[in-house]
């Protein structure tokens, strides 16, 4: 199968849209956001012809619409669909399924597996597929602690007290995290922290 370069995200969840777009862009994918309107879904899929479509909506028709459009027009598009019954679905080298409880790390692994031409079983990647790069690999141990605490809603003063450092040090850590993760603003940093709050590296950072 060809390499995945363009990814369309179909969702009515603003948080998932922003967080998934950020992390997919970090992996050098071109991201196309498509709203939940069924006519827009069909129009954009036929016009843009993305390599991969990710569907996560609160209602089922959008997922069905996207899959029908791909099938009817024989688009060479791979899909990741979020469903409450992911365990009952049979993954293929073109179609993967995740549950709403699966985080963005599971999504990145699914994309990596599909790109390798394997059947992705959610949330684990096939053992023969290359693992998706860890977005936190660029952060130091203290920076991971700060990011974890941001995801838990602590203020700079509260973080400083918990880590036994000054608020100035916390500010410097946040600046470094923003730069290393290529985050545009404090709001985006919060989005990233919330999206990754269940990441094993952040959980272990708070325990060390």
mmCIF file of C-alpha atoms in Angstrom:
data_model
loop_
_atom_site.group_PDB
_atom_site.id
_atom_site.type_symbol
_atom_site.label_atom_id
_atom_site.label_comp_id
_atom_site.label_asym_id
_atom_site.label_seq_id
_atom_site.Cartn_x
_atom_site.Cartn_y
_atom_site.Cartn_z
ATOM 1 C CA UNK A 1 0.000 0.000 0.000
ATOM 2 C CA UNK A 2 1.051 3.576 -0.611
ATOM 3 C CA UNK A 3 2.372 5.828 2.140
ATOM 4 C CA UNK A 4 -0.174 7.853 4.102
ATOM 5 C CA UNK A 5 0.366 11.571 3.614
ATOM 6 C CA UNK A 6 -3.119 13.149 3.839
ATOM 7 C CA UNK A 7 -5.489 12.408 6.727
ATOM 8 C CA UNK A 8 -9.114 13.560 6.948
ATOM 9 C CA UNK A 9 -10.620 13.845 10.427
ATOM 10 C CA UNK A 10 -14.425 13.682 10.563
ATOM 11 C CA UNK A 11 -15.707 14.658 14.003
ATOM 12 C CA UNK A 12 -18.205 16.778 15.904
ATOM 13 C CA UNK A 13 -15.900 16.839 18.947
ATOM 14 C CA UNK A 14 -13.897 20.089 19.017
ATOM 15 C CA UNK A 15 -11.351 18.772 21.532
ATOM 16 C CA UNK A 16 -10.662 15.607 19.522
ATOM 17 C CA UNK A 17 -10.402 17.658 16.314
ATOM 18 C CA UNK A 18 -7.756 19.995 17.748
ATOM 19 C CA UNK A 19 -5.778 17.324 19.611
ATOM 20 C CA UNK A 20 -5.720 14.775 16.779
ATOM 21 C CA UNK A 21 -4.808 17.462 14.232
ATOM 22 C CA UNK A 22 -1.876 18.557 16.396
ATOM 23 C CA UNK A 23 -0.447 15.077 16.874
ATOM 24 C CA UNK A 24 -0.990 14.000 13.276
ATOM 25 C CA UNK A 25 0.738 17.177 12.092
ATOM 26 C CA UNK A 26 3.635 16.344 14.432
ATOM 27 C CA UNK A 27 4.048 13.108 12.455
ATOM 28 C CA UNK A 28 4.147 15.158 9.213
ATOM 29 C CA UNK A 29 0.682 14.238 7.992
ATOM 30 C CA UNK A 30 -1.357 16.861 6.149
ATOM 31 C CA UNK A 31 -4.627 17.116 8.087
ATOM 32 C CA UNK A 32 -8.033 17.937 6.603
ATOM 33 C CA UNK A 33 -10.825 18.635 9.099
ATOM 34 C CA UNK A 34 -14.325 17.734 7.903
ATOM 35 C CA UNK A 35 -17.492 18.594 9.832
ATOM 36 C CA UNK A 36 -20.268 16.087 10.606
ATOM 37 C CA UNK A 37 -22.567 17.208 7.765
ATOM 38 C CA UNK A 38 -23.106 14.198 5.490
ATOM 39 C CA UNK A 39 -23.113 16.211 2.256
ATOM 40 C CA UNK A 40 -19.851 17.881 3.260
ATOM 41 C CA UNK A 41 -18.356 14.470 4.063
ATOM 42 C CA UNK A 42 -19.140 13.141 0.583
ATOM 43 C CA UNK A 43 -18.043 16.316 -1.195
ATOM 44 C CA UNK A 44 -14.733 16.583 0.647
ATOM 45 C CA UNK A 45 -13.879 12.875 0.341
ATOM 46 C CA UNK A 46 -14.471 12.891 -3.414
ATOM 47 C CA UNK A 47 -12.652 16.186 -3.924
ATOM 48 C CA UNK A 48 -9.701 15.702 -1.572
ATOM 49 C CA UNK A 49 -9.338 11.882 -1.796
ATOM 50 C CA UNK A 50 -7.353 11.570 1.460
ATOM 51 C CA UNK A 51 -5.130 8.548 2.105
ATOM 52 C CA UNK A 52 -6.741 7.965 5.496
ATOM 53 C CA UNK A 53 -10.075 8.915 7.062
ATOM 54 C CA UNK A 54 -10.597 9.037 10.833
ATOM 55 C CA UNK A 55 -14.243 9.109 11.940
ATOM 56 C CA UNK A 56 -15.231 9.925 15.527
ATOM 57 C CA UNK A 57 -18.718 11.331 16.006
ATOM 58 C CA UNK A 58 -21.415 11.067 18.642
ATOM 59 C CA UNK A 59 -23.873 9.755 16.051
ATOM 60 C CA UNK A 60 -23.473 6.757 13.746
ATOM 61 C CA UNK A 61 -24.708 8.067 10.339
ATOM 62 C CA UNK A 62 -21.532 10.068 9.641
ATOM 63 C CA UNK A 63 -19.367 6.963 9.962
ATOM 64 C CA UNK A 64 -21.716 4.998 7.721
ATOM 65 C CA UNK A 65 -21.811 7.848 5.192
ATOM 66 C CA UNK A 66 -18.009 8.053 4.999
ATOM 67 C CA UNK A 67 -17.574 4.285 4.592
ATOM 68 C CA UNK A 68 -20.341 4.101 1.987
ATOM 69 C CA UNK A 69 -18.786 6.909 -0.033
ATOM 70 C CA UNK A 70 -15.380 5.215 0.044
ATOM 71 C CA UNK A 71 -16.924 1.893 -1.044
ATOM 72 C CA UNK A 72 -19.271 3.278 -3.711
ATOM 73 C CA UNK A 73 -16.529 5.268 -5.432
ATOM 74 C CA UNK A 74 -13.829 2.660 -4.876
ATOM 75 C CA UNK A 75 -11.540 5.165 -3.149
ATOM 76 C CA UNK A 76 -8.159 3.697 -2.096
ATOM 77 C CA UNK A 77 -8.686 5.218 1.331
ATOM 78 C CA UNK A 78 -7.898 3.566 4.652
ATOM 79 C CA UNK A 79 -10.124 4.261 7.652
ATOM 80 C CA UNK A 80 -10.058 4.367 11.431
ATOM 81 C CA UNK A 81 -13.577 4.352 12.891
ATOM 82 C CA UNK A 82 -14.419 4.907 16.542
ATOM 83 C CA UNK A 83 -17.239 2.619 17.646
ATOM 84 C CA UNK A 84 -18.680 1.375 20.934
ATOM 85 C CA UNK A 85 -18.344 -2.175 19.592
ATOM 86 C CA UNK A 86 -14.754 -2.099 18.325
ATOM 87 C CA UNK A 87 -14.052 -5.537 19.799
ATOM 88 C CA UNK A 88 -16.785 -7.017 17.599
ATOM 89 C CA UNK A 89 -15.344 -5.578 14.370
ATOM 90 C CA UNK A 90 -12.890 -7.464 12.173
ATOM 91 C CA UNK A 91 -9.929 -5.191 11.331
ATOM 92 C CA UNK A 92 -8.339 -5.409 7.902
ATOM 93 C CA UNK A 93 -5.241 -3.836 6.309
ATOM 94 C CA UNK A 94 -7.563 -1.014 5.171
ATOM 95 C CA UNK A 95 -9.952 -0.576 8.082
ATOM 96 C CA UNK A 96 -9.253 -0.251 11.823
ATOM 97 C CA UNK A 97 -11.557 0.269 14.779
ATOM 98 C CA UNK A 98 -11.074 2.043 18.104
ATOM 99 C CA UNK A 99 -13.336 2.641 21.099
ATOM 100 C CA UNK A 100 -14.029 6.080 22.557
ATOM 101 C CA UNK A 101 -11.921 5.087 25.558
ATOM 102 C CA UNK A 102 -8.801 4.719 23.379
ATOM 103 C CA UNK A 103 -6.477 7.707 23.529
ATOM 104 C CA UNK A 104 -4.466 9.494 20.875
ATOM 105 C CA UNK A 105 -1.509 7.158 21.403
ATOM 106 C CA UNK A 106 -3.732 4.280 20.236
ATOM 107 C CA UNK A 107 -4.772 6.329 17.214
ATOM 108 C CA UNK A 108 -1.153 7.037 16.223
ATOM 109 C CA UNK A 109 -0.333 3.331 16.566
ATOM 110 C CA UNK A 110 -3.304 2.444 14.358
ATOM 111 C CA UNK A 111 -2.167 4.898 11.689
ATOM 112 C CA UNK A 112 1.355 3.453 11.793
ATOM 113 C CA UNK A 113 0.006 -0.094 11.460
ATOM 114 C CA UNK A 114 -2.276 0.770 8.534
ATOM 115 C CA UNK A 115 0.563 2.604 6.825
ATOM 116 C CA UNK A 116 2.595 -0.593 7.099
ATOM 117 C CA UNK A 117 -0.166 -2.549 5.380
ATOM 118 C CA UNK A 118 -1.190 -4.519 8.454
ATOM 119 C CA UNK A 119 -4.547 -5.172 10.088
ATOM 120 C CA UNK A 120 -4.795 -2.922 13.140
ATOM 121 C CA UNK A 121 -6.423 -4.411 16.204
ATOM 122 C CA UNK A 122 -7.351 -1.643 18.630
ATOM 123 C CA UNK A 123 -5.544 -0.416 20.488
ATOM 124 C CA UNK A 124 -2.447 -2.599 20.081
ATOM 125 C CA UNK A 125 -0.269 -2.384 17.007
ATOM 126 C CA UNK A 126 0.730 -5.436 15.041
ATOM 127 C CA UNK A 127 4.125 -6.694 16.210
ATOM 128 C CA UNK A 128 5.589 -6.467 12.720
ATOM 129 C CA UNK A 129 4.625 -2.823 12.284
ATOM 130 C CA UNK A 130 6.835 0.106 13.205
ATOM 131 C CA UNK A 131 5.687 1.881 16.333
ATOM 132 C CA UNK A 132 4.593 5.498 16.059
ATOM 133 C CA UNK A 133 7.214 7.935 17.356
ATOM 134 C CA UNK A 134 6.702 8.949 20.985
ATOM 135 C CA UNK A 135 5.752 12.662 21.032
ATOM 136 C CA UNK A 136 7.194 12.978 24.546
ATOM 137 C CA UNK A 137 10.664 11.689 23.702
ATOM 138 C CA UNK A 138 11.963 15.269 23.384
ATOM 139 C CA UNK A 139 10.982 16.210 26.949
ATOM 140 C CA UNK A 140 13.141 15.927 30.045
ATOM 141 C CA UNK A 141 11.913 14.321 33.274
ATOM 142 C CA UNK A 142 10.951 17.613 34.950
ATOM 143 C CA UNK A 143 9.226 18.827 31.794
ATOM 144 C CA UNK A 144 7.153 15.640 31.729
ATOM 145 C CA UNK A 145 6.130 16.227 35.327
ATOM 146 C CA UNK A 146 5.048 19.777 34.506
ATOM 147 C CA UNK A 147 3.101 18.622 31.438
ATOM 148 C CA UNK A 148 1.392 15.942 33.521
ATOM 149 C CA UNK A 149 0.402 18.514 36.149
ATOM 150 C CA UNK A 150 -0.911 20.901 33.482
ATOM 151 C CA UNK A 151 -3.162 18.060 32.295
ATOM 152 C CA UNK A 152 -4.512 17.754 35.828
ATOM 153 C CA UNK A 153 -5.441 21.420 36.023
ATOM 154 C CA UNK A 154 -2.832 22.683 38.478
ATOM 155 C CA UNK A 155 -1.797 26.331 38.492
ATOM 156 C CA UNK A 156 1.843 27.416 38.241
ATOM 157 C CA UNK A 157 1.873 28.111 42.008
ATOM 158 C CA UNK A 158 0.451 24.665 42.785
ATOM 159 C CA UNK A 159 2.968 22.991 40.480
ATOM 160 C CA UNK A 160 5.833 24.882 42.086
ATOM 161 C CA UNK A 161 4.730 23.772 45.556
ATOM 162 C CA UNK A 162 4.357 20.155 44.498
ATOM 163 C CA UNK A 163 7.724 20.021 42.716
ATOM 164 C CA UNK A 164 9.534 22.138 45.339
ATOM 165 C CA UNK A 165 10.693 24.724 42.793
ATOM 166 C CA UNK A 166 9.927 28.378 42.078
ATOM 167 C CA UNK A 167 7.127 29.611 39.842
ATOM 168 C CA UNK A 168 9.869 31.079 37.636
ATOM 169 C CA UNK A 169 11.238 27.554 37.088
ATOM 170 C CA UNK A 170 7.752 26.325 36.209
ATOM 171 C CA UNK A 171 7.401 29.152 33.693
ATOM 172 C CA UNK A 172 10.721 28.180 32.107
ATOM 173 C CA UNK A 173 9.638 24.532 31.892
ATOM 174 C CA UNK A 174 6.372 25.531 30.212
ATOM 175 C CA UNK A 175 8.277 27.678 27.714
ATOM 176 C CA UNK A 176 10.602 24.776 26.901
ATOM 177 C CA UNK A 177 7.697 22.333 26.551
ATOM 178 C CA UNK A 178 5.881 24.717 24.214
ATOM 179 C CA UNK A 179 8.998 25.065 22.069
ATOM 180 C CA UNK A 180 9.890 21.359 21.988
ATOM 181 C CA UNK A 181 6.356 20.236 21.163
ATOM 182 C CA UNK A 182 5.916 23.081 18.659
ATOM 183 C CA UNK A 183 2.755 24.240 20.415
ATOM 184 C CA UNK A 184 1.425 27.629 19.333
ATOM 185 C CA UNK A 185 -0.208 28.864 22.546
ATOM 186 C CA UNK A 186 -1.030 28.151 26.171
ATOM 187 C CA UNK A 187 -4.471 26.927 25.131
ATOM 188 C CA UNK A 188 -2.897 24.465 22.709
ATOM 189 C CA UNK A 189 -0.495 23.311 25.419
ATOM 190 C CA UNK A 190 -3.474 22.573 27.681
ATOM 191 C CA UNK A 191 -5.116 20.626 24.841
ATOM 192 C CA UNK A 192 -1.948 18.565 24.416
ATOM 193 C CA UNK A 193 -1.629 17.976 28.166
ATOM 194 C CA UNK A 194 -5.236 16.812 28.432
ATOM 195 C CA UNK A 195 -4.880 14.562 25.400
ATOM 196 C CA UNK A 196 -1.777 12.898 26.855
ATOM 197 C CA UNK A 197 -2.750 12.733 30.509
ATOM 198 C CA UNK A 198 -3.061 8.918 30.335
ATOM 199 C CA UNK A 199 0.273 8.502 28.526
ATOM 200 C CA UNK A 200 2.405 5.984 30.500
ATOM 201 C CA UNK A 201 5.382 8.368 30.548
ATOM 202 C CA UNK A 202 3.328 11.114 32.196
ATOM 203 C CA UNK A 203 1.781 8.739 34.702
ATOM 204 C CA UNK A 204 5.188 7.419 35.715
ATOM 205 C CA UNK A 205 6.589 10.969 35.836
ATOM 206 C CA UNK A 206 4.182 11.849 38.633
ATOM 207 C CA UNK A 207 5.165 8.746 40.589
ATOM 208 C CA UNK A 208 8.916 9.404 40.473
#
